[in-house]
């Protein structure tokens, strides 16, 4: 049997997914994206899991979609059969928080995959870029849309049109990543953040994720109304009563995730 392109593990209530095509710098092909989607959905459905971390290798989170696989495809292969992009949106169906832990290259589809994570933690070795223009295409999995939302039009145009890479410090300044840490601390930092999130009340976490995402998808009025309704609905949970009671009693809350 061939080796899995995606490895999974759990630590406490955190599900860890490691992209595993190190020799090809985790170039993303359909088989890998299928395995990634299945792993994400399995953790999302597992009630013992409260947050998910996706990472790659020390050298590459992912150096993009697999150029060798794409090279000879025709228009009807990619449009008609929907090769490459058909399973890229699975990560957006995940309702629990997903942290991307990025070391090394996050290029092309690798950068687009990283941008679909809810929180990005970068090693100081991380390099982000959308170099598709160099091979005669453009970013096809959200790069032209998510990058401007994350870093603004000027920097997004610069990266997309010149294909230059942005290092971790620039990515943090630009607002693409939440934290930059020394490479040897990356997994500890990402797993710690995921563990903190997974210790919170799951319904509150899931609704907070949905509400923040609304900020990107809806006009302000709709987003504010959505947030208000989510806020109201949490008063129907056990965990809201427990969280507030525990605060008043100066003790740790015992959440039941309901
Ligand atoms: C296929 C890839 C690859 C990729 C690297 N490899 N990136 N294979 N697709 N995207 C393979 C190389 O062919 C090589 O295989 C091995 O990984 C190591 O790579 P090297 O180039 O030898 O390493 P290095 O010199 O360190 O350079 C690293 C690099 C370079 C700067 C990241 O590999 C690079 O430029 N890669 C392509 C980046 C890119 O253009 N990405 C965008 C792809 S298009 P062998 O067998 O020779 O050892 C895209 C579109 C997304 O992502 C659309 C939405 C789905």
PDB file of C-alpha atoms and ligand atoms in Angstrom:
ATOM      1  CA  UNK A   1       0.000   0.000   0.000  1.00  0.00           C
ATOM      2  CA  UNK A   2       1.304   3.480  -0.799  1.00  0.00           C
ATOM      3  CA  UNK A   3       2.047   5.799   2.113  1.00  0.00           C
ATOM      4  CA  UNK A   4      -0.648   8.260   3.166  1.00  0.00           C
ATOM      5  CA  UNK A   5      -0.266  11.767   1.761  1.00  0.00           C
ATOM      6  CA  UNK A   6      -1.781  13.129   4.943  1.00  0.00           C
ATOM      7  CA  UNK A   7      -0.970  11.928   8.468  1.00  0.00           C
ATOM      8  CA  UNK A   8      -3.325  12.407  11.387  1.00  0.00           C
ATOM      9  CA  UNK A   9      -2.798  12.343  15.122  1.00  0.00           C
ATOM     10  CA  UNK A  10      -4.595  13.616  18.200  1.00  0.00           C
ATOM     11  CA  UNK A  11      -3.268  15.334  21.306  1.00  0.00           C
ATOM     12  CA  UNK A  12      -5.960  15.809  23.914  1.00  0.00           C
ATOM     13  CA  UNK A  13      -8.858  17.544  22.142  1.00  0.00           C
ATOM     14  CA  UNK A  14      -6.703  18.713  19.224  1.00  0.00           C
ATOM     15  CA  UNK A  15      -6.646  16.956  15.849  1.00  0.00           C
ATOM     16  CA  UNK A  16      -3.317  17.295  14.030  1.00  0.00           C
ATOM     17  CA  UNK A  17      -3.058  16.896  10.257  1.00  0.00           C
ATOM     18  CA  UNK A  18       0.390  16.764   8.626  1.00  0.00           C
ATOM     19  CA  UNK A  19       0.748  17.069   4.846  1.00  0.00           C
ATOM     20  CA  UNK A  20       3.089  14.254   3.871  1.00  0.00           C
ATOM     21  CA  UNK A  21       4.672  14.617   0.426  1.00  0.00           C
ATOM     22  CA  UNK A  22       7.964  16.022   1.701  1.00  0.00           C
ATOM     23  CA  UNK A  23      10.048  15.126  -1.379  1.00  0.00           C
ATOM     24  CA  UNK A  24       7.733  17.198  -3.593  1.00  0.00           C
ATOM     25  CA  UNK A  25       7.580  19.978  -0.963  1.00  0.00           C
ATOM     26  CA  UNK A  26       3.984  18.901  -0.268  1.00  0.00           C
ATOM     27  CA  UNK A  27       2.817  19.783  -3.788  1.00  0.00           C
ATOM     28  CA  UNK A  28      -0.947  19.429  -3.661  1.00  0.00           C
ATOM     29  CA  UNK A  29      -2.558  16.914  -6.004  1.00  0.00           C
ATOM     30  CA  UNK A  30      -6.105  15.571  -6.106  1.00  0.00           C
ATOM     31  CA  UNK A  31      -5.222  12.499  -4.027  1.00  0.00           C
ATOM     32  CA  UNK A  32      -3.656  14.606  -1.282  1.00  0.00           C
ATOM     33  CA  UNK A  33      -6.555  17.061  -1.286  1.00  0.00           C
ATOM     34  CA  UNK A  34      -9.023  14.147  -1.052  1.00  0.00           C
ATOM     35  CA  UNK A  35      -7.171  12.765   1.966  1.00  0.00           C
ATOM     36  CA  UNK A  36      -6.958  16.223   3.541  1.00  0.00           C
ATOM     37  CA  UNK A  37     -10.687  16.766   3.063  1.00  0.00           C
ATOM     38  CA  UNK A  38     -11.521  13.382   4.590  1.00  0.00           C
ATOM     39  CA  UNK A  39      -9.238  14.020   7.584  1.00  0.00           C
ATOM     40  CA  UNK A  40     -10.752  17.456   8.181  1.00  0.00           C
ATOM     41  CA  UNK A  41     -14.332  16.176   8.013  1.00  0.00           C
ATOM     42  CA  UNK A  42     -13.512  13.246  10.314  1.00  0.00           C
ATOM     43  CA  UNK A  43     -12.073  15.557  12.981  1.00  0.00           C
ATOM     44  CA  UNK A  44     -14.978  17.960  12.525  1.00  0.00           C
ATOM     45  CA  UNK A  45     -17.448  15.135  13.179  1.00  0.00           C
ATOM     46  CA  UNK A  46     -15.498  13.757  16.163  1.00  0.00           C
ATOM     47  CA  UNK A  47     -16.967  15.084  19.394  1.00  0.00           C
ATOM     48  CA  UNK A  48     -13.698  14.498  21.240  1.00  0.00           C
ATOM     49  CA  UNK A  49     -12.003  17.119  19.046  1.00  0.00           C
ATOM     50  CA  UNK A  50     -12.366  20.865  19.653  1.00  0.00           C
ATOM     51  CA  UNK A  51      -9.771  22.346  17.262  1.00  0.00           C
ATOM     52  CA  UNK A  52      -7.665  21.239  14.304  1.00  0.00           C
ATOM     53  CA  UNK A  53      -4.073  22.058  13.310  1.00  0.00           C
ATOM     54  CA  UNK A  54      -2.770  21.638   9.748  1.00  0.00           C
ATOM     55  CA  UNK A  55       0.975  21.673   9.154  1.00  0.00           C
ATOM     56  CA  UNK A  56       3.553  20.606   6.578  1.00  0.00           C
ATOM     57  CA  UNK A  57       7.275  19.914   6.833  1.00  0.00           C
ATOM     58  CA  UNK A  58      10.115  22.119   8.042  1.00  0.00           C
ATOM     59  CA  UNK A  59      10.920  23.055   4.446  1.00  0.00           C
ATOM     60  CA  UNK A  60       7.415  23.509   3.084  1.00  0.00           C
ATOM     61  CA  UNK A  61       3.858  23.897   4.260  1.00  0.00           C
ATOM     62  CA  UNK A  62       3.040  23.330   0.578  1.00  0.00           C
ATOM     63  CA  UNK A  63       4.825  24.637  -2.538  1.00  0.00           C
ATOM     64  CA  UNK A  64       1.598  24.821  -4.508  1.00  0.00           C
ATOM     65  CA  UNK A  65      -0.626  22.675  -6.644  1.00  0.00           C
ATOM     66  CA  UNK A  66       1.258  19.841  -8.357  1.00  0.00           C
ATOM     67  CA  UNK A  67       2.672  21.364 -11.535  1.00  0.00           C
ATOM     68  CA  UNK A  68       3.590  17.973 -12.985  1.00  0.00           C
ATOM     69  CA  UNK A  69      -0.010  16.787 -12.647  1.00  0.00           C
ATOM     70  CA  UNK A  70      -1.434  19.996 -14.125  1.00  0.00           C
ATOM     71  CA  UNK A  71       1.002  20.433 -17.006  1.00  0.00           C
ATOM     72  CA  UNK A  72      -0.885  18.568 -19.752  1.00  0.00           C
ATOM     73  CA  UNK A  73      -4.426  19.253 -18.659  1.00  0.00           C
ATOM     74  CA  UNK A  74      -6.805  20.845 -21.131  1.00  0.00           C
ATOM     75  CA  UNK A  75      -9.474  23.422 -20.494  1.00  0.00           C
ATOM     76  CA  UNK A  76     -12.131  20.688 -20.363  1.00  0.00           C
ATOM     77  CA  UNK A  77     -10.075  18.659 -17.873  1.00  0.00           C
ATOM     78  CA  UNK A  78      -9.966  21.541 -15.424  1.00  0.00           C
ATOM     79  CA  UNK A  79     -13.354  23.098 -16.181  1.00  0.00           C
ATOM     80  CA  UNK A  80     -15.315  19.998 -17.187  1.00  0.00           C
ATOM     81  CA  UNK A  81     -13.916  17.397 -14.811  1.00  0.00           C
ATOM     82  CA  UNK A  82     -13.038  20.097 -12.266  1.00  0.00           C
ATOM     83  CA  UNK A  83      -9.566  18.663 -11.663  1.00  0.00           C
ATOM     84  CA  UNK A  84      -7.457  20.301  -8.917  1.00  0.00           C
ATOM     85  CA  UNK A  85     -10.023  22.726  -7.586  1.00  0.00           C
ATOM     86  CA  UNK A  86     -12.964  20.339  -7.115  1.00  0.00           C
ATOM     87  CA  UNK A  87     -12.161  19.474  -3.492  1.00  0.00           C
ATOM     88  CA  UNK A  88     -10.453  22.659  -2.356  1.00  0.00           C
ATOM     89  CA  UNK A  89     -13.431  24.097  -0.578  1.00  0.00           C
ATOM     90  CA  UNK A  90     -13.838  21.195   1.871  1.00  0.00           C
ATOM     91  CA  UNK A  91     -11.884  23.110   4.493  1.00  0.00           C
ATOM     92  CA  UNK A  92     -14.550  25.823   4.392  1.00  0.00           C
ATOM     93  CA  UNK A  93     -17.167  23.276   5.480  1.00  0.00           C
ATOM     94  CA  UNK A  94     -15.282  22.638   8.712  1.00  0.00           C
ATOM     95  CA  UNK A  95     -17.091  24.276  11.610  1.00  0.00           C
ATOM     96  CA  UNK A  96     -14.417  23.847  14.257  1.00  0.00           C
ATOM     97  CA  UNK A  97     -11.438  26.230  14.225  1.00  0.00           C
ATOM     98  CA  UNK A  98      -8.520  25.274  11.971  1.00  0.00           C
ATOM     99  CA  UNK A  99      -5.041  26.601  12.745  1.00  0.00           C
ATOM    100  CA  UNK A 100      -2.431  26.581   9.966  1.00  0.00           C
ATOM    101  CA  UNK A 101       1.118  26.073  11.295  1.00  0.00           C
ATOM    102  CA  UNK A 102       3.377  27.210   8.459  1.00  0.00           C
ATOM    103  CA  UNK A 103       7.124  26.629   8.138  1.00  0.00           C
ATOM    104  CA  UNK A 104       9.037  27.109   4.886  1.00  0.00           C
ATOM    105  CA  UNK A 105       7.254  27.610   1.588  1.00  0.00           C
ATOM    106  CA  UNK A 106       3.534  28.378   1.384  1.00  0.00           C
ATOM    107  CA  UNK A 107       3.273  29.139  -2.313  1.00  0.00           C
ATOM    108  CA  UNK A 108       0.477  29.191  -4.848  1.00  0.00           C
ATOM    109  CA  UNK A 109      -2.136  26.670  -3.743  1.00  0.00           C
ATOM    110  CA  UNK A 110      -0.122  26.265  -0.526  1.00  0.00           C
ATOM    111  CA  UNK A 111      -0.627  29.928   0.312  1.00  0.00           C
ATOM    112  CA  UNK A 112      -4.287  29.629  -0.683  1.00  0.00           C
ATOM    113  CA  UNK A 113      -4.722  26.603   1.585  1.00  0.00           C
ATOM    114  CA  UNK A 114      -3.038  28.501   4.438  1.00  0.00           C
ATOM    115  CA  UNK A 115      -5.390  31.446   3.897  1.00  0.00           C
ATOM    116  CA  UNK A 116      -8.398  29.136   4.276  1.00  0.00           C
ATOM    117  CA  UNK A 117      -7.299  28.363   7.848  1.00  0.00           C
ATOM    118  CA  UNK A 118      -8.902  30.421  10.611  1.00  0.00           C
ATOM    119  CA  UNK A 119      -5.652  31.337  12.356  1.00  0.00           C
ATOM    120  CA  UNK A 120      -2.166  31.268  10.836  1.00  0.00           C
ATOM    121  CA  UNK A 121       0.911  30.791  12.986  1.00  0.00           C
ATOM    122  CA  UNK A 122       4.174  31.103  11.064  1.00  0.00           C
ATOM    123  CA  UNK A 123       7.700  29.947  11.784  1.00  0.00           C
ATOM    124  CA  UNK A 124      10.329  32.606  11.129  1.00  0.00           C
ATOM    125  CA  UNK A 125      11.321  30.480   8.120  1.00  0.00           C
ATOM    126  CA  UNK A 126       7.923  30.836   6.431  1.00  0.00           C
ATOM    127  CA  UNK A 127       7.687  32.302   2.934  1.00  0.00           C
ATOM    128  CA  UNK A 128       4.360  33.179   1.390  1.00  0.00           C
ATOM    129  CA  UNK A 129       3.680  33.882  -2.257  1.00  0.00           C
ATOM    130  CA  UNK A 130       1.412  33.504  -5.256  1.00  0.00           C
ATOM    131  CA  UNK A 131       3.952  32.738  -8.015  1.00  0.00           C
ATOM    132  CA  UNK A 132       1.441  31.267 -10.513  1.00  0.00           C
ATOM    133  CA  UNK A 133       2.067  34.119 -12.961  1.00  0.00           C
ATOM    134  CA  UNK A 134       5.547  32.669 -13.585  1.00  0.00           C
ATOM    135  CA  UNK A 135       4.019  29.506 -15.059  1.00  0.00           C
ATOM    136  CA  UNK A 136       1.375  31.230 -17.144  1.00  0.00           C
ATOM    137  CA  UNK A 137      -1.637  30.935 -14.847  1.00  0.00           C
ATOM    138  CA  UNK A 138      -3.174  32.865 -11.968  1.00  0.00           C
ATOM    139  CA  UNK A 139      -4.101  31.828  -8.430  1.00  0.00           C
ATOM    140  CA  UNK A 140      -7.144  29.571  -8.801  1.00  0.00           C
ATOM    141  CA  UNK A 141      -8.111  28.639  -5.258  1.00  0.00           C
ATOM    142  CA  UNK A 142      -8.929  32.004  -3.758  1.00  0.00           C
ATOM    143  CA  UNK A 143      -5.586  33.819  -3.933  1.00  0.00           C
ATOM    144  CA  UNK A 144      -6.843  36.818  -5.883  1.00  0.00           C
ATOM    145  CA  UNK A 145      -9.752  37.197  -3.444  1.00  0.00           C
ATOM    146  CA  UNK A 146      -8.436  36.246  -0.002  1.00  0.00           C
ATOM    147  CA  UNK A 147      -5.003  37.849  -0.314  1.00  0.00           C
ATOM    148  CA  UNK A 148      -6.368  41.397  -0.961  1.00  0.00           C
ATOM    149  CA  UNK A 149      -8.804  40.949   1.936  1.00  0.00           C
ATOM    150  CA  UNK A 150      -5.926  39.899   4.198  1.00  0.00           C
ATOM    151  CA  UNK A 151      -3.131  42.267   3.149  1.00  0.00           C
ATOM    152  CA  UNK A 152      -4.823  44.975   1.045  1.00  0.00           C
ATOM    153  CA  UNK A 153      -4.874  45.532  -2.699  1.00  0.00           C
ATOM    154  CA  UNK A 154      -1.424  47.104  -3.103  1.00  0.00           C
ATOM    155  CA  UNK A 155       0.529  44.251  -1.549  1.00  0.00           C
ATOM    156  CA  UNK A 156      -1.718  41.594  -3.081  1.00  0.00           C
ATOM    157  CA  UNK A 157      -1.188  43.033  -6.580  1.00  0.00           C
ATOM    158  CA  UNK A 158       2.560  43.194  -5.931  1.00  0.00           C
ATOM    159  CA  UNK A 159       2.706  39.532  -4.872  1.00  0.00           C
ATOM    160  CA  UNK A 160       0.341  38.201  -7.558  1.00  0.00           C
ATOM    161  CA  UNK A 161       1.893  40.153 -10.460  1.00  0.00           C
ATOM    162  CA  UNK A 162       5.601  39.945  -9.585  1.00  0.00           C
ATOM    163  CA  UNK A 163       5.524  36.459  -7.989  1.00  0.00           C
ATOM    164  CA  UNK A 164       7.852  37.639  -5.235  1.00  0.00           C
ATOM    165  CA  UNK A 165       7.781  35.883  -1.884  1.00  0.00           C
ATOM    166  CA  UNK A 166       6.955  37.567   1.413  1.00  0.00           C
ATOM    167  CA  UNK A 167       8.825  36.446   4.532  1.00  0.00           C
ATOM    168  CA  UNK A 168       7.174  35.754   7.880  1.00  0.00           C
ATOM    169  CA  UNK A 169       7.915  39.197   9.341  1.00  0.00           C
ATOM    170  CA  UNK A 170       6.356  40.954   6.333  1.00  0.00           C
ATOM    171  CA  UNK A 171       3.388  38.575   6.432  1.00  0.00           C
ATOM    172  CA  UNK A 172       2.785  39.439  10.079  1.00  0.00           C
ATOM    173  CA  UNK A 173       3.105  43.191   9.436  1.00  0.00           C
ATOM    174  CA  UNK A 174       0.672  42.870   6.546  1.00  0.00           C
ATOM    175  CA  UNK A 175      -1.892  41.032   8.662  1.00  0.00           C
ATOM    176  CA  UNK A 176      -1.706  37.673   6.907  1.00  0.00           C
ATOM    177  CA  UNK A 177      -0.506  35.744   9.951  1.00  0.00           C
ATOM    178  CA  UNK A 178      -1.425  36.060  13.616  1.00  0.00           C
ATOM    179  CA  UNK A 179       1.923  35.170  15.145  1.00  0.00           C
ATOM    180  CA  UNK A 180       5.529  34.502  14.114  1.00  0.00           C
ATOM    181  CA  UNK A 181       7.632  32.218  16.280  1.00  0.00           C
ATOM    182  CA  UNK A 182      11.093  30.617  16.041  1.00  0.00           C
ATOM    183  CA  UNK A 183      10.889  27.544  13.802  1.00  0.00           C
ATOM    184  CA  UNK A 184      11.645  25.119  16.637  1.00  0.00           C
ATOM    185  CA  UNK A 185       8.708  26.496  18.628  1.00  0.00           C
ATOM    186  CA  UNK A 186       6.142  26.375  15.810  1.00  0.00           C
ATOM    187  CA  UNK A 187       4.337  23.160  16.693  1.00  0.00           C
ATOM    188  CA  UNK A 188       4.359  23.877  20.428  1.00  0.00           C
ATOM    189  CA  UNK A 189       2.828  27.315  19.814  1.00  0.00           C
ATOM    190  CA  UNK A 190       0.212  26.000  17.374  1.00  0.00           C
ATOM    191  CA  UNK A 191      -0.764  23.034  19.564  1.00  0.00           C
ATOM    192  CA  UNK A 192      -0.945  25.268  22.654  1.00  0.00           C
ATOM    193  CA  UNK A 193      -3.229  27.732  20.848  1.00  0.00           C
ATOM    194  CA  UNK A 194      -5.415  24.869  19.621  1.00  0.00           C
ATOM    195  CA  UNK A 195      -5.527  23.378  23.129  1.00  0.00           C
ATOM    196  CA  UNK A 196      -6.678  26.707  24.572  1.00  0.00           C
ATOM    197  CA  UNK A 197      -9.422  26.965  21.932  1.00  0.00           C
ATOM    198  CA  UNK A 198     -10.458  23.346  22.495  1.00  0.00           C
ATOM    199  CA  UNK A 199     -10.875  24.026  26.220  1.00  0.00           C
ATOM    200  CA  UNK A 200     -13.566  26.642  25.532  1.00  0.00           C
ATOM    201  CA  UNK A 201     -17.265  25.931  25.089  1.00  0.00           C
ATOM    202  CA  UNK A 202     -17.588  24.382  21.616  1.00  0.00           C
ATOM    203  CA  UNK A 203     -20.898  26.029  20.639  1.00  0.00           C
ATOM    204  CA  UNK A 204     -19.495  29.455  21.560  1.00  0.00           C
ATOM    205  CA  UNK A 205     -16.302  28.718  19.596  1.00  0.00           C
ATOM    206  CA  UNK A 206     -18.202  27.540  16.521  1.00  0.00           C
ATOM    207  CA  UNK A 207     -20.560  30.510  16.563  1.00  0.00           C
ATOM    208  CA  UNK A 208     -17.691  32.960  17.087  1.00  0.00           C
ATOM    209  CA  UNK A 209     -15.904  31.467  14.050  1.00  0.00           C
ATOM    210  CA  UNK A 210     -19.064  31.814  11.951  1.00  0.00           C
ATOM    211  CA  UNK A 211     -19.606  35.377  13.126  1.00  0.00           C
ATOM    212  CA  UNK A 212     -16.034  36.502  12.339  1.00  0.00           C
ATOM    213  CA  UNK A 213     -16.283  34.889   8.896  1.00  0.00           C
ATOM    214  CA  UNK A 214     -19.486  36.852   8.302  1.00  0.00           C
ATOM    215  CA  UNK A 215     -17.393  40.020   8.456  1.00  0.00           C
ATOM    216  CA  UNK A 216     -15.874  38.957   5.137  1.00  0.00           C
ATOM    217  CA  UNK A 217     -19.051  37.876   3.461  1.00  0.00           C
ATOM    218  CA  UNK A 218     -21.820  40.252   4.468  1.00  0.00           C
ATOM    219  CA  UNK A 219     -22.417  44.003   4.659  1.00  0.00           C
ATOM    220  CA  UNK A 220     -21.819  45.444   8.137  1.00  0.00           C
ATOM    221  CA  UNK A 221     -25.519  45.625   9.044  1.00  0.00           C
ATOM    222  CA  UNK A 222     -26.096  41.958   8.191  1.00  0.00           C
ATOM    223  CA  UNK A 223     -22.927  40.921   9.985  1.00  0.00           C
ATOM    224  CA  UNK A 224     -23.907  42.827  13.116  1.00  0.00           C
ATOM    225  CA  UNK A 225     -27.386  41.283  13.109  1.00  0.00           C
ATOM    226  CA  UNK A 226     -25.886  37.816  12.628  1.00  0.00           C
ATOM    227  CA  UNK A 227     -23.509  38.423  15.528  1.00  0.00           C
ATOM    228  CA  UNK A 228     -26.361  39.657  17.741  1.00  0.00           C
ATOM    229  CA  UNK A 229     -28.473  36.570  17.014  1.00  0.00           C
ATOM    230  CA  UNK A 230     -25.545  34.225  17.705  1.00  0.00           C
ATOM    231  CA  UNK A 231     -24.938  36.115  20.954  1.00  0.00           C
ATOM    232  CA  UNK A 232     -28.597  35.729  21.937  1.00  0.00           C
ATOM    233  CA  UNK A 233     -28.656  32.037  21.093  1.00  0.00           C
ATOM    234  CA  UNK A 234     -25.717  31.237  23.371  1.00  0.00           C
ATOM    235  CA  UNK A 235     -27.949  32.173  26.317  1.00  0.00           C
ATOM    236  CA  UNK A 236     -29.747  28.920  25.549  1.00  0.00           C
ATOM    237  CA  UNK A 237     -26.644  26.855  26.351  1.00  0.00           C
ATOM    238  CA  UNK A 238     -25.546  25.166  29.538  1.00  0.00           C
ATOM    239  CA  UNK A 239     -22.047  26.536  29.003  1.00  0.00           C
ATOM    240  CA  UNK A 240     -23.142  30.182  29.179  1.00  0.00           C
ATOM    241  CA  UNK A 241     -24.728  29.558  32.605  1.00  0.00           C
ATOM    242  CA  UNK A 242     -21.697  27.571  33.736  1.00  0.00           C
ATOM    243  CA  UNK A 243     -19.148  30.059  32.342  1.00  0.00           C
ATOM    244  CA  UNK A 244     -20.745  33.073  34.007  1.00  0.00           C
ATOM    245  CA  UNK A 245     -21.494  31.257  37.277  1.00  0.00           C
ATOM    246  CA  UNK A 246     -17.924  29.963  37.468  1.00  0.00           C
ATOM    247  CA  UNK A 247     -16.592  33.495  36.916  1.00  0.00           C
ATOM    248  CA  UNK A 248     -18.742  34.839  39.755  1.00  0.00           C
ATOM    249  CA  UNK A 249     -17.704  31.945  42.013  1.00  0.00           C
ATOM    250  CA  UNK A 250     -14.027  32.511  41.080  1.00  0.00           C
ATOM    251  CA  UNK A 251     -13.524  28.940  39.806  1.00  0.00           C
ATOM    252  CA  UNK A 252     -12.705  27.244  36.511  1.00  0.00           C
ATOM    253  CA  UNK A 253     -15.762  26.500  34.350  1.00  0.00           C
ATOM    254  CA  UNK A 254     -16.691  22.939  33.524  1.00  0.00           C
ATOM    255  CA  UNK A 255     -17.966  23.157  29.985  1.00  0.00           C
ATOM    256  CA  UNK A 256     -20.136  20.388  28.548  1.00  0.00           C
ATOM    257  CA  UNK A 257     -20.077  21.706  24.986  1.00  0.00           C
ATOM    258  CA  UNK A 258     -23.809  22.169  24.902  1.00  0.00           C
TER     259      UNK A 258
HETATM  260  C1  LIG B   1       5.257  19.802  -8.302  1.00  0.00           C
HETATM  261  C2  LIG B   1       7.023  20.527  -7.031  1.00  0.00           C
HETATM  262  C3  LIG B   1       6.378  21.741  -6.764  1.00  0.00           C
HETATM  263  C4  LIG B   1       5.054  21.924  -7.309  1.00  0.00           C
HETATM  264  C5  LIG B   1       8.280  21.772  -5.791  1.00  0.00           C
HETATM  265  N1  LIG B   1       8.208  20.584  -6.398  1.00  0.00           N
HETATM  266  N2  LIG B   1       7.182  22.487  -5.989  1.00  0.00           N
HETATM  267  N3  LIG B   1       6.474  19.560  -7.784  1.00  0.00           N
HETATM  268  N4  LIG B   1       4.553  20.918  -8.069  1.00  0.00           N
HETATM  269  N5  LIG B   1       4.334  23.024  -7.082  1.00  0.00           N
HETATM  270  C6  LIG B   1       9.199  19.522  -6.415  1.00  0.00           C
HETATM  271  C7  LIG B   1      10.372  19.842  -7.359  1.00  0.00           C
HETATM  272  O1  LIG B   1      10.041  19.526  -8.695  1.00  0.00           O
HETATM  273  C8  LIG B   1      11.451  18.935  -6.808  1.00  0.00           C
HETATM  274  O2  LIG B   1      11.223  17.621  -7.245  1.00  0.00           O
HETATM  275  C9  LIG B   1      11.192  18.978  -5.305  1.00  0.00           C
HETATM  276  O3  LIG B   1       9.824  19.395  -5.154  1.00  0.00           O
HETATM  277  C10 LIG B   1      12.074  19.983  -4.587  1.00  0.00           C
HETATM  278  O4  LIG B   1      11.939  21.232  -5.210  1.00  0.00           O
HETATM  279  P1  LIG B   1      13.162  22.117  -5.730  1.00  0.00           P
HETATM  280  O5  LIG B   1      12.655  23.050  -6.741  1.00  0.00           O
HETATM  281  O6  LIG B   1      14.306  21.223  -6.130  1.00  0.00           O
HETATM  282  O7  LIG B   1      13.569  22.877  -4.369  1.00  0.00           O
HETATM  283  P2  LIG B   1      14.212  24.312  -4.227  1.00  0.00           P
HETATM  284  O8  LIG B   1      15.304  24.530  -5.216  1.00  0.00           O
HETATM  285  O9  LIG B   1      14.527  24.430  -2.775  1.00  0.00           O
HETATM  286  O10 LIG B   1      13.052  25.357  -4.598  1.00  0.00           O
HETATM  287  C11 LIG B   1      11.878  25.427  -3.793  1.00  0.00           C
HETATM  288  C12 LIG B   1      10.768  26.236  -4.525  1.00  0.00           C
HETATM  289  C13 LIG B   1      10.551  25.632  -5.946  1.00  0.00           C
HETATM  290  C14 LIG B   1      11.213  27.705  -4.639  1.00  0.00           C
HETATM  291  C15 LIG B   1       9.532  26.166  -3.660  1.00  0.00           C
HETATM  292  O11 LIG B   1      10.347  24.235  -5.782  1.00  0.00           O
HETATM  293  C16 LIG B   1       9.373  26.210  -6.654  1.00  0.00           C
HETATM  294  O12 LIG B   1       9.443  27.311  -7.196  1.00  0.00           O
HETATM  295  N6  LIG B   1       8.279  25.439  -6.728  1.00  0.00           N
HETATM  296  C17 LIG B   1       7.096  25.809  -7.491  1.00  0.00           C
HETATM  297  C18 LIG B   1       6.321  26.880  -6.762  1.00  0.00           C
HETATM  298  C19 LIG B   1       5.079  27.276  -7.561  1.00  0.00           C
HETATM  299  O13 LIG B   1       5.169  27.752  -8.710  1.00  0.00           O
HETATM  300  N7  LIG B   1       3.900  27.087  -6.978  1.00  0.00           N
HETATM  301  C20 LIG B   1       2.653  27.414  -7.611  1.00  0.00           C
HETATM  302  C21 LIG B   1       2.142  26.229  -8.355  1.00  0.00           C
HETATM  303  S1  LIG B   1       0.667  26.588  -9.244  1.00  0.00           S
HETATM  304  P3  LIG B   1      12.441  16.684  -7.734  1.00  0.00           P
HETATM  305  O14 LIG B   1      11.736  15.430  -8.152  1.00  0.00           O
HETATM  306  O15 LIG B   1      13.125  17.416  -8.826  1.00  0.00           O
HETATM  307  O16 LIG B   1      13.289  16.529  -6.507  1.00  0.00           O
HETATM  308  C22 LIG B   1      -0.541  26.564  -8.092  1.00  0.00           C
HETATM  309  C23 LIG B   1      -1.909  26.833  -8.629  1.00  0.00           C
HETATM  310  C24 LIG B   1      -2.960  26.667  -7.576  1.00  0.00           C
HETATM  311  O17 LIG B   1      -0.333  26.347  -6.957  1.00  0.00           O
HETATM  312  C25 LIG B   1      -4.292  26.681  -8.246  1.00  0.00           C
HETATM  313  C26 LIG B   1      -5.409  26.226  -7.350  1.00  0.00           C
HETATM  314  C27 LIG B   1      -5.611  24.811  -7.210  1.00  0.00           C
END
